[in-house]
Coordinates of C-alpha atoms in Angstrom, one line a residue:
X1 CA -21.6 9.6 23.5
X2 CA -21.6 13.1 22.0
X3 CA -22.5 15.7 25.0
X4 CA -24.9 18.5 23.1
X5 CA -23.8 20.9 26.0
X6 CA -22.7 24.0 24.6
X7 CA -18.7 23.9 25.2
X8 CA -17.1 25.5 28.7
X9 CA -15.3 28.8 28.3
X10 CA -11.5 27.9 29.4
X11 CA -11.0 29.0 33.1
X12 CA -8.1 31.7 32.8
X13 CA -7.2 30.9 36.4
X14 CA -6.6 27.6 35.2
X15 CA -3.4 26.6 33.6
X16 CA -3.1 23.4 32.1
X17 CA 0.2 21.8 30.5
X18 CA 0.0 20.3 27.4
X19 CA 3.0 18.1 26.0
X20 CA 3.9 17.5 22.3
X21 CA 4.6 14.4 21.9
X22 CA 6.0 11.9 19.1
X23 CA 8.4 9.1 17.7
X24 CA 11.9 9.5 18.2
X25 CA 12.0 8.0 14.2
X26 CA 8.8 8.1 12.7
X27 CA 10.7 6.9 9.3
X28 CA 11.4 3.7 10.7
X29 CA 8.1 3.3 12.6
X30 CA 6.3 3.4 9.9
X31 CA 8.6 1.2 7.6
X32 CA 8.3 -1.6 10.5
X33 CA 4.4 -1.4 10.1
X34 CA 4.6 -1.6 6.4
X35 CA 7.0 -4.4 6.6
X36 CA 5.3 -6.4 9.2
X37 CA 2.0 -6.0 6.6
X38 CA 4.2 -7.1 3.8
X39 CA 4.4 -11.0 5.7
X40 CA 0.6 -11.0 5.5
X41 CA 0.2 -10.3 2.0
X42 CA -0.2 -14.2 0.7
X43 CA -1.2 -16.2 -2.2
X44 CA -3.8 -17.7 0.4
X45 CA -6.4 -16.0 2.1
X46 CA -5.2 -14.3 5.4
X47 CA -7.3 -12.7 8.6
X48 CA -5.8 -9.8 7.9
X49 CA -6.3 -8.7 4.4
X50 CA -10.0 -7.7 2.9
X51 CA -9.0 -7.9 -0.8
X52 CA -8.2 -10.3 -3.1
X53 CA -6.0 -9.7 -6.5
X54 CA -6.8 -12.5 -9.1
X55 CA -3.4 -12.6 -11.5
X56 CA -2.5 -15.1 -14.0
X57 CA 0.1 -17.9 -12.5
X58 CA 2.0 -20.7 -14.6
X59 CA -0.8 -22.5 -13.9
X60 CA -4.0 -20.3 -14.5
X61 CA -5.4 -17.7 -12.3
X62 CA -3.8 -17.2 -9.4
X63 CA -5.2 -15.2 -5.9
X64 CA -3.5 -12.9 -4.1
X65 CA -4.9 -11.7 -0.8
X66 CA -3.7 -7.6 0.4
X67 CA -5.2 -5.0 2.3
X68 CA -7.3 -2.3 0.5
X69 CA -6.2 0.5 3.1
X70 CA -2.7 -0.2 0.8
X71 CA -4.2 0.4 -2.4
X72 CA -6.9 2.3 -1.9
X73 CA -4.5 4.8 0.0
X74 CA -2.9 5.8 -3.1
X75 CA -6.2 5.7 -5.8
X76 CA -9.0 7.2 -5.8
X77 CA -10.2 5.0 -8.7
X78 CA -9.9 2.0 -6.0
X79 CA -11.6 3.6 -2.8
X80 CA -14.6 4.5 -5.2
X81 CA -14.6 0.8 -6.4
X82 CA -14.1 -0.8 -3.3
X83 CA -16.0 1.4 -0.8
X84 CA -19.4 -0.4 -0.8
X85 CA -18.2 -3.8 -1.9
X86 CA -17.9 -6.6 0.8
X87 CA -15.2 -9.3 0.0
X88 CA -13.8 -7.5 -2.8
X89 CA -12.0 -9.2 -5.5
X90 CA -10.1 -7.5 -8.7
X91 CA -9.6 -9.4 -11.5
X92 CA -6.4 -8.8 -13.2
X93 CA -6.6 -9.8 -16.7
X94 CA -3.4 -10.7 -18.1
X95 CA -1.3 -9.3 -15.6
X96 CA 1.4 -12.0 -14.6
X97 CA 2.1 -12.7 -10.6
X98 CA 5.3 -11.4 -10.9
X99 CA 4.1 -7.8 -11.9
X100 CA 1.7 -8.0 -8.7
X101 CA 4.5 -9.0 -6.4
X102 CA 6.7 -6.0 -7.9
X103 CA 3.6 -3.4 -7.3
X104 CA 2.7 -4.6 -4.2
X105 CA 6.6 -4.2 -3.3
X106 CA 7.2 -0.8 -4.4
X107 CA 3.2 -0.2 -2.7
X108 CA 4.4 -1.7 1.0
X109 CA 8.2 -1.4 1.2
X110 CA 8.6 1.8 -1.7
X111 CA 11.0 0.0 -3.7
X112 CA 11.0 -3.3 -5.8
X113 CA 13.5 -4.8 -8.4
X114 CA 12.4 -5.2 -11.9
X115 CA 13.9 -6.4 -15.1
X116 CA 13.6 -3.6 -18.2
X117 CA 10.4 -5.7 -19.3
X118 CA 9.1 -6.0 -15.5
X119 CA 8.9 -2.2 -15.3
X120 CA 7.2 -1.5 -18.2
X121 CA 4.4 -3.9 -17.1
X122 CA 4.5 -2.0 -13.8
X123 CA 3.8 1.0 -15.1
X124 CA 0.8 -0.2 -17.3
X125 CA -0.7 -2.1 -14.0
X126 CA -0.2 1.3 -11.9
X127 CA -1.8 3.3 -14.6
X128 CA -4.5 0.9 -14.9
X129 CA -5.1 1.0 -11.4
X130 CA -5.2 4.8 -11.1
X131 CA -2.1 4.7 -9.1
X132 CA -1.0 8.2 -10.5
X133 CA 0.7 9.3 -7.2
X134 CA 3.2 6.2 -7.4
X135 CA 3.8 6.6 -10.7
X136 CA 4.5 10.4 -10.5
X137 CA 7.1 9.6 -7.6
X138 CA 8.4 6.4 -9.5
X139 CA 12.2 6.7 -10.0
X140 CA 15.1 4.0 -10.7
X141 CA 17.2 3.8 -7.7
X142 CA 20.9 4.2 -9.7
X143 CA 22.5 4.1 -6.2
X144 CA 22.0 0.6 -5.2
X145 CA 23.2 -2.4 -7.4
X146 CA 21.9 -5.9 -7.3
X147 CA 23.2 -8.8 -8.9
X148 CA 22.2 -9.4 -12.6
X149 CA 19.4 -6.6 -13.0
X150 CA 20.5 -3.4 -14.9
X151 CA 18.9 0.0 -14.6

């Protein structure tokens, strides 16, 4: 409950301690939550997600269930769309389930692996999404190799 009292002066007499406090490696912290969220992204629905992604599959459309906080933490175009809607879905027209899974990648982990075609459809799904930040900080990782994918 919010106290309408008007606030105490600080008693001089008084000295209090405070302690700064924080995570020995925030880097990894934060990677660890962004992984563990990365196991509950799902091609079914999940408890812990509140937004669905409807991509084309092999086999038709095909539903992707993420979390919004994810998304909408990097577009403003998505936390307009998606700030009064309840279970939200965006429809992806024509955007393959491959191109999800490499945006939603690079969105929880900050890296994916994409083929020179791949990337190019990345970029038009980020753009499309208004996903300007990501693409402004998108770079090709020359330093690490994987097996059969060139730069």
């Amino acid at each position: 409950m919010i106290s309408e009292e008007t606030p105490k002066t600080p008693d001089p007499t008084v000295m209090e301690c405070n302690t700064s406090l924080c995570l020995a490696d925030k880097d990894n912290f934060f990677i660890s939550i962004m992984t563990s969220l990365t196991h509950t992204v799902t091609l079914q629905s999940s408890h812990l997600t509140d937004l669905v992604l409807l991509c084309t599959g092999p086999d038709g459309p095909l539903p992707v269930s993420v979390h919004s906080a994810v998304l909408s933490s990097q577009s403003s175009v998505l936390r307009d769309l998606l700030i009064s809607v309840t279970d939200p879905v965006l429809v992806l027209p024509e955007v393959e389930l491959n191109t999800v899974w490499c945006m939603l990648d690079l969105l929880y982990s900050g890296r994916c692996v994409a083929s020179q075609q791949d990337r190019s459809k990345l970029v038009n799904l980020l753009s499309s999404l208004g996903l300007a930040t990501v693409l402004d900080n998108l770079v090709i990782d020359r330093g690490t190799e994987w097996p059969g994918v060139s730069p």
